XYZ file of C-alpha atoms in Angstrom:
559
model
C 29.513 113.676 -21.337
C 32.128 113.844 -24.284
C 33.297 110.619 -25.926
C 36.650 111.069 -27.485
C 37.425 107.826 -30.378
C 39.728 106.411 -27.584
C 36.741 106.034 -25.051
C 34.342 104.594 -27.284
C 36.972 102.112 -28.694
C 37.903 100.927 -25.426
C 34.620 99.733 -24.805
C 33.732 98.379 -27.757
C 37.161 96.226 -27.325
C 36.912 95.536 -22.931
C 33.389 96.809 -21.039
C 35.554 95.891 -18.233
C 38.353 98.240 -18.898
C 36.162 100.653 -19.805
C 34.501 100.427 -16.437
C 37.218 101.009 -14.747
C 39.061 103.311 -16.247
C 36.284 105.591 -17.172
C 33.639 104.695 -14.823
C 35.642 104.569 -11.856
C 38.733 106.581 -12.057
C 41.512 103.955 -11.845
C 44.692 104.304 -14.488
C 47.318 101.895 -14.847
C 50.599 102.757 -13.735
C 53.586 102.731 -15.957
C 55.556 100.157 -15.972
C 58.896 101.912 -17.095
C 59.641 99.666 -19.145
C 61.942 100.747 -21.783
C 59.876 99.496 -24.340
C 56.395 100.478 -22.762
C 53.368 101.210 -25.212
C 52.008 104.310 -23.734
C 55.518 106.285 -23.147
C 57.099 105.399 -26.397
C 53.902 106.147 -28.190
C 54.071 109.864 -26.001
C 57.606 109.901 -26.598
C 57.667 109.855 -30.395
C 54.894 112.234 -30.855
C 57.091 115.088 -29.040
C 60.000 114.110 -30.618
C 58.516 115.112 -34.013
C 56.432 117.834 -32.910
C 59.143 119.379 -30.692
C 62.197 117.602 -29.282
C 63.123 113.875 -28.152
C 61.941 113.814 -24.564
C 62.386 110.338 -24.095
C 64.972 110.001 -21.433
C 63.029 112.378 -19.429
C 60.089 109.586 -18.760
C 62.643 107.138 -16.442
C 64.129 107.766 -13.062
C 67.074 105.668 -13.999
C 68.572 105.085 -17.493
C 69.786 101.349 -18.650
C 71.076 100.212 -22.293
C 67.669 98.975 -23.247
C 66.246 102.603 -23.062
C 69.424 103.907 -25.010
C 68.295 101.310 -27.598
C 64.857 102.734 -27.518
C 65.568 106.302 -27.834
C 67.962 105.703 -30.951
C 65.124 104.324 -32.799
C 62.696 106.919 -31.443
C 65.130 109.669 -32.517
C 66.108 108.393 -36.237
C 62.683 107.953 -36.981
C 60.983 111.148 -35.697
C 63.854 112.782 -37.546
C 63.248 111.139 -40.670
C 59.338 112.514 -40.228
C 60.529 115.883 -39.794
C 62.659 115.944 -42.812
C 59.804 114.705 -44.811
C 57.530 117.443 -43.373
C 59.082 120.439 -43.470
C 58.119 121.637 -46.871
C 54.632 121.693 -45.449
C 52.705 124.539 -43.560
C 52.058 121.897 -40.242
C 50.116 122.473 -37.672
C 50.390 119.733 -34.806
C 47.904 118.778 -31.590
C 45.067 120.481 -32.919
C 41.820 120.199 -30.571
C 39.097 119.290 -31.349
C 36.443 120.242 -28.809
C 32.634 120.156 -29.243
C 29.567 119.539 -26.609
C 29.489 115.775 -27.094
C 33.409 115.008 -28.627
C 36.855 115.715 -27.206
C 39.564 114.530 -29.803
C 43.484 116.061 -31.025
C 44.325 115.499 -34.107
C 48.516 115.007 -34.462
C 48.917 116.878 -37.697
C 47.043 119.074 -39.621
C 48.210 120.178 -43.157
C 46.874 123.235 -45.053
C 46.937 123.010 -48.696
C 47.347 125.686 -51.558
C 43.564 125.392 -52.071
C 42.748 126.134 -48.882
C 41.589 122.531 -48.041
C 43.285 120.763 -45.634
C 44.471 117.253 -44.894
C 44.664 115.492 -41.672
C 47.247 113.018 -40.303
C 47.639 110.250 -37.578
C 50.977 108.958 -36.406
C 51.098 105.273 -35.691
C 54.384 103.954 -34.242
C 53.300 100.633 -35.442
C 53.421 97.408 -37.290
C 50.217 96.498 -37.707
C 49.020 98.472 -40.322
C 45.748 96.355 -41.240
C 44.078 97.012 -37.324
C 44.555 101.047 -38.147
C 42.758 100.955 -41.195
C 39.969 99.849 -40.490
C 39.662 102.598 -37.324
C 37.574 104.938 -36.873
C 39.348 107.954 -35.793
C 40.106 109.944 -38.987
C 36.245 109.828 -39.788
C 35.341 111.033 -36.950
C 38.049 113.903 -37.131
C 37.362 115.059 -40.666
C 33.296 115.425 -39.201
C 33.962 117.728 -36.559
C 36.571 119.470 -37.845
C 34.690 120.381 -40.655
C 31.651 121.090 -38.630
C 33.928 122.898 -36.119
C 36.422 124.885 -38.422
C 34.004 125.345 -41.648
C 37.281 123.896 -43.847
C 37.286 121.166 -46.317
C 39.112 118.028 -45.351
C 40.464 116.846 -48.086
C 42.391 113.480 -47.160
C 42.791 111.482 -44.316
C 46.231 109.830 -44.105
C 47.949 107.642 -41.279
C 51.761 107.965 -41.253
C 53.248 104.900 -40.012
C 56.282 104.918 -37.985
C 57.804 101.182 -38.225
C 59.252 99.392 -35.588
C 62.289 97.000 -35.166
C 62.321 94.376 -32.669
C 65.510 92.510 -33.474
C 67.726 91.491 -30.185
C 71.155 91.675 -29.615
C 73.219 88.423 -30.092
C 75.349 86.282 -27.640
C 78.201 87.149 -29.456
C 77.418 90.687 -30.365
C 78.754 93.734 -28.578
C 76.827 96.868 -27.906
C 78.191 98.983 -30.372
C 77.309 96.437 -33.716
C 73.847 95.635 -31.601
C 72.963 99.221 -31.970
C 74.706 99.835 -35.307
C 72.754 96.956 -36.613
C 69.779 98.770 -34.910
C 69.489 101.471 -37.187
C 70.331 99.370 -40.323
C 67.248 97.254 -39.536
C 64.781 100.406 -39.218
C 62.538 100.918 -42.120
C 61.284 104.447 -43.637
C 58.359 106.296 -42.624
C 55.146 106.591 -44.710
C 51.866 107.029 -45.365
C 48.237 105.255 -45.806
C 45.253 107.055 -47.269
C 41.789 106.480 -45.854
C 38.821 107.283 -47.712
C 35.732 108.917 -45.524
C 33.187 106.709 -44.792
C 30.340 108.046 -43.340
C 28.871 104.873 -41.382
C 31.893 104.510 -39.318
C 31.159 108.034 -37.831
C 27.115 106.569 -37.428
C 28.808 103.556 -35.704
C 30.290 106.113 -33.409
C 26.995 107.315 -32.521
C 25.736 104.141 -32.117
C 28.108 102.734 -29.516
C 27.873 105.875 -27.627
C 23.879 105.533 -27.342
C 25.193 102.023 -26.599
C 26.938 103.003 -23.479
C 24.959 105.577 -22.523
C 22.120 102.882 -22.112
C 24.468 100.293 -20.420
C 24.035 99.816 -16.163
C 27.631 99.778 -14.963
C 26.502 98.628 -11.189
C 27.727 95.690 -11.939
C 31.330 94.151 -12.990
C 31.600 93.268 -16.288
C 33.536 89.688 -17.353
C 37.426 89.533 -17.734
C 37.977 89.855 -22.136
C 39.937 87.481 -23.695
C 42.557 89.943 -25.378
C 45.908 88.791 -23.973
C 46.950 92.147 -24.142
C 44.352 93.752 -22.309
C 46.023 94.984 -19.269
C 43.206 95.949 -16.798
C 41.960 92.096 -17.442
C 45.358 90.528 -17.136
C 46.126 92.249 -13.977
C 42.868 91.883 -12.254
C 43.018 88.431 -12.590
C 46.689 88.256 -11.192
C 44.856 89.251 -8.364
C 45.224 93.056 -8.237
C 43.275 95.147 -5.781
C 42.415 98.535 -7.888
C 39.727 99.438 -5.501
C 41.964 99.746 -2.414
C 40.717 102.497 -0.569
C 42.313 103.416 3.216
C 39.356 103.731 6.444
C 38.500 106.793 7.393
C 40.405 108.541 10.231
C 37.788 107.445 12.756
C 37.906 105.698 16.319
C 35.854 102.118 15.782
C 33.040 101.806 18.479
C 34.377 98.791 20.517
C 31.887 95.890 20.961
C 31.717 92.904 23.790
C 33.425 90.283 22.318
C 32.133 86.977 22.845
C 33.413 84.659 20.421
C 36.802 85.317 20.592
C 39.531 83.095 19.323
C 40.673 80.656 21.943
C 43.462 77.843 22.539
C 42.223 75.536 24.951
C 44.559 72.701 26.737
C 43.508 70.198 29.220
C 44.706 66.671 29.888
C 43.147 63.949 28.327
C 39.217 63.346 28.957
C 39.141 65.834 31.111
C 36.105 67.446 27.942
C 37.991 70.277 25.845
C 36.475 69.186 22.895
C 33.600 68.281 24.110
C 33.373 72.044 25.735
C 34.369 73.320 22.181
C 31.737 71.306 20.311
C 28.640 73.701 22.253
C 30.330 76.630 19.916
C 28.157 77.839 17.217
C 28.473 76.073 13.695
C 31.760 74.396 14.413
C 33.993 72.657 11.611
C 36.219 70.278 13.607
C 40.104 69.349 11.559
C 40.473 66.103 13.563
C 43.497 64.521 13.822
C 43.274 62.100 16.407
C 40.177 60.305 15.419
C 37.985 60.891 18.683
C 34.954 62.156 17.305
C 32.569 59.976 19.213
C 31.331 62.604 22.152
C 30.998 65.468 19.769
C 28.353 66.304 16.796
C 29.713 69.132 14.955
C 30.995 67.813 11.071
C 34.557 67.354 11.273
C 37.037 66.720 8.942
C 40.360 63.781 9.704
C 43.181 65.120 8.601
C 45.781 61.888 8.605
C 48.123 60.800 5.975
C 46.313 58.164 3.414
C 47.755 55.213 1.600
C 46.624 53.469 -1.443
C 47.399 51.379 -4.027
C 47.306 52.762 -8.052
C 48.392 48.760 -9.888
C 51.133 48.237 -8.154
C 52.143 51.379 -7.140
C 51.252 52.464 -3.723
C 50.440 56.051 -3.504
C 50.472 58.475 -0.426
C 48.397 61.919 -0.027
C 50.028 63.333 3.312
C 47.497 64.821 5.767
C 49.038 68.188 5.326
C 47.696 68.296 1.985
C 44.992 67.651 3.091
C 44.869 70.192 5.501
C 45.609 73.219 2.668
C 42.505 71.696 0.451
C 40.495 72.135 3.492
C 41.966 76.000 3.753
C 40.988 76.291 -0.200
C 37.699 75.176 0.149
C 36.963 77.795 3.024
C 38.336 80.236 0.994
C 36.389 79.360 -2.188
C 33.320 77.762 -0.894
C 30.011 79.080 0.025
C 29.396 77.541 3.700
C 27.779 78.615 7.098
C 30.627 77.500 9.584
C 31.440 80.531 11.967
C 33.827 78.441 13.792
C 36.840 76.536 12.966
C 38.775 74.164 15.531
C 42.026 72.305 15.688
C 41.635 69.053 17.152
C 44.713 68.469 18.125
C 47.087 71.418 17.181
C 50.134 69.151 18.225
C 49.495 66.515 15.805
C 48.881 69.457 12.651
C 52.273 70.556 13.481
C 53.788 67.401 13.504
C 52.149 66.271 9.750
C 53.555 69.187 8.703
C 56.924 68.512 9.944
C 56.365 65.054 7.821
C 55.227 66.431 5.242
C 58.481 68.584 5.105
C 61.023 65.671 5.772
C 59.368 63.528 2.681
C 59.007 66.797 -0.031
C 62.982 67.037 0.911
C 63.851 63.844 1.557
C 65.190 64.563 4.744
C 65.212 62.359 7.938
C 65.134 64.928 10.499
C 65.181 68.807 10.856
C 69.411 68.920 10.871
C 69.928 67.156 7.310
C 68.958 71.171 5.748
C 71.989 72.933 6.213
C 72.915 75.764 8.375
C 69.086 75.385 10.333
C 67.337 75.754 6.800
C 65.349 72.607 8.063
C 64.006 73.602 11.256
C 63.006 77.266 10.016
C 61.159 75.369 6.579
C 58.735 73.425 9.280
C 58.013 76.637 10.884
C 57.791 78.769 7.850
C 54.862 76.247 6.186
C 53.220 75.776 9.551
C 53.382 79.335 9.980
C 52.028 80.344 6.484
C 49.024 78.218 7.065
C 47.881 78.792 10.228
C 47.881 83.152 8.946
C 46.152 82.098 6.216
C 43.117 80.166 8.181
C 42.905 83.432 10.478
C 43.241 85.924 7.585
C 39.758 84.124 6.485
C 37.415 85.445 9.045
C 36.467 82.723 10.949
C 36.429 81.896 14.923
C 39.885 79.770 15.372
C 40.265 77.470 18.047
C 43.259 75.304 18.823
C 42.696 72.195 20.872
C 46.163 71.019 22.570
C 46.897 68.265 25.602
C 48.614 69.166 28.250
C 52.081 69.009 29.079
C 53.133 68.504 33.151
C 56.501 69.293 34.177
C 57.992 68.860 37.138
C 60.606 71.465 38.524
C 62.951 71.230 41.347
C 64.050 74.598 42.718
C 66.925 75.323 45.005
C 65.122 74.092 48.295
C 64.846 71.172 47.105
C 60.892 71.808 46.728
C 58.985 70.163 43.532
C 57.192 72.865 41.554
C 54.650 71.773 38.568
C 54.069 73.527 35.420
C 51.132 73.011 32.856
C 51.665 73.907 29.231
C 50.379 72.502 25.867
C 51.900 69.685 24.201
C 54.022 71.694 21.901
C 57.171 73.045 21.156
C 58.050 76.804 22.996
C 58.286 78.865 19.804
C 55.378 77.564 18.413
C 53.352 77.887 21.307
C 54.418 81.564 21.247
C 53.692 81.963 18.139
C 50.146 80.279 18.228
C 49.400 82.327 21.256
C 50.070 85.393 19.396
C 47.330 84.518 17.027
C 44.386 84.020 19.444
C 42.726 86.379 22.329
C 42.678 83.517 25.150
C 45.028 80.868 26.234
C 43.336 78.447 28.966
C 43.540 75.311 30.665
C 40.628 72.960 31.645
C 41.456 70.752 34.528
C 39.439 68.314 36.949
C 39.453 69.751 40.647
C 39.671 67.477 43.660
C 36.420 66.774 43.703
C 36.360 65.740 40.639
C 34.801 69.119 39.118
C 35.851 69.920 35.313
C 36.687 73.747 35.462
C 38.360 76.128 33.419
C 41.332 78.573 34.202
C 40.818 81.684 32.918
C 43.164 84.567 35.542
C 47.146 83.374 34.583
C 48.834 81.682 36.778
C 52.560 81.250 37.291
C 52.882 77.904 36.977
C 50.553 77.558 33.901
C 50.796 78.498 30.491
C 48.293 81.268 29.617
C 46.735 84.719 29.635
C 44.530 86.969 27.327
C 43.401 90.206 26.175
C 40.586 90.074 28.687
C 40.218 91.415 32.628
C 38.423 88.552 34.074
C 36.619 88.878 36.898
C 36.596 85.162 38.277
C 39.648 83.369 37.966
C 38.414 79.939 37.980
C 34.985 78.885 36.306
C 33.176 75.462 35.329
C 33.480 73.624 32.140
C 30.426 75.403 31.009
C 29.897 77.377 27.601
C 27.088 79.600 29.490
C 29.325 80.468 32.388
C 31.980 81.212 29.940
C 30.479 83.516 27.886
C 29.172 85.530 31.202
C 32.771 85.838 32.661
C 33.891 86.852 28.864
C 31.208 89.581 29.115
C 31.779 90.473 33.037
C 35.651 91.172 32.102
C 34.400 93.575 29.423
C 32.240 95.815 31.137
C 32.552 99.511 30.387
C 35.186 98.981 26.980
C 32.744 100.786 24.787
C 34.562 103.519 23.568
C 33.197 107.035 24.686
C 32.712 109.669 22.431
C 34.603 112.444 22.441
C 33.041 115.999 24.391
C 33.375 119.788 23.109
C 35.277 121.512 25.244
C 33.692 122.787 28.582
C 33.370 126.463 29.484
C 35.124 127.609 33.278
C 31.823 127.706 35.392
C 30.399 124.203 33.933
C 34.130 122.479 35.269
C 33.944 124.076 38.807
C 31.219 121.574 40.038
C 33.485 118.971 38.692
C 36.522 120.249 40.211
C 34.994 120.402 43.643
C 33.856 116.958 43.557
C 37.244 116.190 42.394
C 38.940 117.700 45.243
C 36.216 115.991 47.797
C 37.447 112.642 46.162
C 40.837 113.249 46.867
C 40.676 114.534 50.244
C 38.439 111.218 51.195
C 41.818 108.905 49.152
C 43.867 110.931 51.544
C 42.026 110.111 54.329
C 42.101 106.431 52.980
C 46.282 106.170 52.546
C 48.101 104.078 55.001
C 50.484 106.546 56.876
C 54.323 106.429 56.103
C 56.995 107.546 58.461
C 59.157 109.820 57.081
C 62.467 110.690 57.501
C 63.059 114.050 59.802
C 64.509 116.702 57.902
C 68.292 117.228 58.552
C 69.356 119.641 61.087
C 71.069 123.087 60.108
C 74.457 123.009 61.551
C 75.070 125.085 64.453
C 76.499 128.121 64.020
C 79.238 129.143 66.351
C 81.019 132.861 66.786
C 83.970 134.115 68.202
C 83.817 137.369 70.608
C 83.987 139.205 67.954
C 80.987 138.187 66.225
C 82.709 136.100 63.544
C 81.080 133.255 62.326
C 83.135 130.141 62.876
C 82.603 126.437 61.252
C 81.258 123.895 64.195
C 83.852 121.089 64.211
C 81.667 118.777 65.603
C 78.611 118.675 62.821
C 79.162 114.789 60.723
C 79.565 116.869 57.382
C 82.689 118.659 58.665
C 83.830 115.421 59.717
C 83.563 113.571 56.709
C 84.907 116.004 55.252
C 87.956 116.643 57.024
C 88.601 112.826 56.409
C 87.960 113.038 52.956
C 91.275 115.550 52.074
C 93.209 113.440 54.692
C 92.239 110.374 52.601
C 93.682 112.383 48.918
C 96.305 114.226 50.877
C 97.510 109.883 51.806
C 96.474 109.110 48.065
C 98.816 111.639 46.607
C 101.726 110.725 48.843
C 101.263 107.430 48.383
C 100.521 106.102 51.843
């Protein structure tokens, strides 16, 4: 591998950034800023070597990169006046077995010697040096090139960050711009040899070091691949493969379950496997799963009494899902109803509002939804088995015939019930028969709330977790995705033809006969002695449509 000064640097200064950007591949993407690092840095080194290509980095121009490119171009112009009395040579590569490197000017002198140069558009003269980089140049280029190197020099570029005033107009701003920028010049660097063995060194260093692992965020503030990552920014993104997924019996899938009260939805919910009840009722007596009551809490701090709203409460239990190791695999809503409705609470008191209508123009109404909303993604974006508990909700309808028609649907609002229903694979409804039976809905009905992604084949089961999870795997027989054949040859279809054409001669068979409607009659075709064919006056077509140009011939006089 070769190490260029840039790559050993970089992990001397972040392992982390180093592991990324070297180790795995992954560059930061310019900001286009007008004032970015990396592009002004690139820009000033063309404009003195060739021309200002500044402008050419951006999509779109603003003032700010105006301002940037005036500096850039004064300065590079004041190098190039200062250089051209010199024989110059510029980019010069360096290129060895172990060492990639370019070296931004290279000046032959009388002697025959040389001298080499590094531009630094920078301030901070004290950081550059102390580098490494010339030492390393003047050792392979004199090991490369056979010359003499005879003085390493930095030419420092300075910068102006001064800002344009309230009460200043563009034209002064940038006029006082190029008052404010200072000369050009240069720092000499004697060769030290042990900064080219500390080269070595930290290359035997990282040649030694196991990058399986990631390495800790650095504390430089300006370390972008740290400051980013821990913004939260996915660098390892990588899109599946084009490939069907093998589909798989679901039998945990994520249900909302309804029932009237004690007729045992929780109860039937509590036989799940490593269920976290969020209770907000307070029955918790016929169940044995750990459960957390979600209610709002009062106390007293002195004399001030203090209130932590069961919403809250409800997002700390989201955090600690998210952040903490546990072994829960499902988590249910008990009730669903009553989460919504602390969040609607929760709303009124952060805004001081008494109902949904004091937020103007709806703003209300669509806030409740838009935190309830936001939540309940968030708890399914986590991975586990989501279940909402709701009671039910009986309507009665009277319909035209003056008949009574019931309807059963959770205790909830319509568009949130939509909504929620969107979220899981099975809406139900537990009920208790006539005789007293607790069973379980699972075909939909027209009069109840309900459905799924699943072709049951028993529409109405008992209250039982074992029966349930046979009809869930009876109604998804034969879903496993079949892999895809090579194409047959002519001979090898026939069979299958032939038993294709049985089958269809036996559904033939099987079809309920139709009547069909007799084709129409050709007119009958009348001649005169002659032979001449003549128009039979008496067929219904010649009729109609002899009374059709009486009807326009009465149209267009009127009648």
């Amino acid at each position: 591998m070769r190490y260029s000064h840039s790559r050993v640097e970089q992990f001397e200064k972040c392992k982390l950034a180093f592991q990324f950007k070297y180790i795995f591949n992954v560059n930061l993407i310019n900001t286009l800023d007008a004032d970015d690092p990396l592009i002004i840095g690139k820009a000033i080194h063309e404009a003195i070597e060739t021309n200002n290509k500044y402008f050419d980095m951006f999509p779109v121009i603003t003032d700010k990169h105006v301002n940037e490119d005036i500096k850039i171009g004064l300065q590079a112009e004041r190098v190039k006046r200062k250089l051209n009395s010199f024989n110059c040579e510029y980019e010069v590569k360096l290129e060895a077995d172990d060492f990639l490197g370019f070296i931004d000017l290279v000046i032959t002198n009388k002697s025959g010697s040389v001298s080499l140069y590094d531009f630094k558009y920078s301030n901070n003269e004290a950081h550059y040096l102390k580098s490494r980089q010339l030492h390393i140049y003047k050792y392979y280029y004199e090991k490369l090139f056979n010359k003499k190197v005879e003085k390493l020099g930095y030419i420092f570029i300075p910068k102006t960050f001064i800002r344009q005033k309230k009460t200043e107009d563009l034209f002064n701003f940038r006029k006082r711009i190029l008052e404010s920028l200072e000369q050009p010049y240069i720092k000499y660097v004697e060769y030290d040899q042990n900064k080219v063995d500390e080269h070595f060194k930290l290359i035997n260093t990282i040649n030694n070091t196991n990058f399986n692992g990631l390495f800790p965020f650095c504390t430089n503030p300006y370390c972008e691949y740290c400051r980013n990552l821990e913004k939260g920014a996915n660098y390892m993104f990588e899109l599946p493969k084009n490939e069907k997924r093998q589909r798989v019996i679901d039998t945990t899938p994520d249900l909302w379950i309804y029932a009237d009260s004690y007729v045992g939805k929780s109860t039937f919910v509590d036989k799940f496997d490593n269920v976290l009840f969020i209770n907000t009722d307070g029955n918790t007596d016929n169940t044995e799963s750990p459960f957390i009551l979600i209610r709002d809490e009062k106390s007293m701090t002195g004399r001030v009494l203090k209130t932590k709203y069961g919403w809250d409460t409800f997002l700390e239990v989201i955090d600690g899902l998210e952040t903490q190791e546990n072994t829960f695999e499902t988590v249910a809503i008990d009730l669903v109803e009553d989460l919504r409705e602390l969040c609607r609470t929760y709303i009124f008191k952060k805004y001081d509002w008494e109902h949904e209508s004091d937020g103007s123009f709806g703003k209300g109404w669509q806030m409740v939804t838009t935190e309830f909303n936001n939540a309940i993604k968030r708890l399914k974006s986590l991975g586990y088995r989501i279940v909402f508990i709701s009671k039910e909700k009986r309507e009665e309808i009277k319909l035209k015939n003056n008949t009574t028609r019931t309807t059963f649907e959770p205790n909830i609002d319509g568009k949130t019930a939509n909504i929620l229903s969107g979220t899981v694979d099975l809406t139900v409804r537990a009920f208790v028969n006539d005789e007293g039976a607790r069973k379980l809905q699972l075909k939909k009905v027209s009069n109840e709330f309900g459905g799924g992604r699943f072709n049951f084949k028993r529409d109405v089961i008992n209250l039982d977790i074992n029966e349930f999870k046979e009809a869930l795997i009876e109604a998804q027989e034969g879903i496993a995705t079949k892999p895809t054949k090579a194409p047959v040859s002519q001979s090898e279809t026939e069979p299958v033809i032939e038993a294709l054409e049985d089958i269809v001669e036996v559904v033939e068979e099987d079809k309920p006969k139709r009547r069909r409607k007799k084709p129409e009659e050709a007119p009958e075709i009348i001649t005169d002695e002659d032979g001449n064919e003549l128009v039979n006056p008496f067929t219904e077509d010649v009729a109609l449509e002899e009374v059709e140009k009486k009807t326009r011939k009465r149209r267009q006089r009127g009648e």
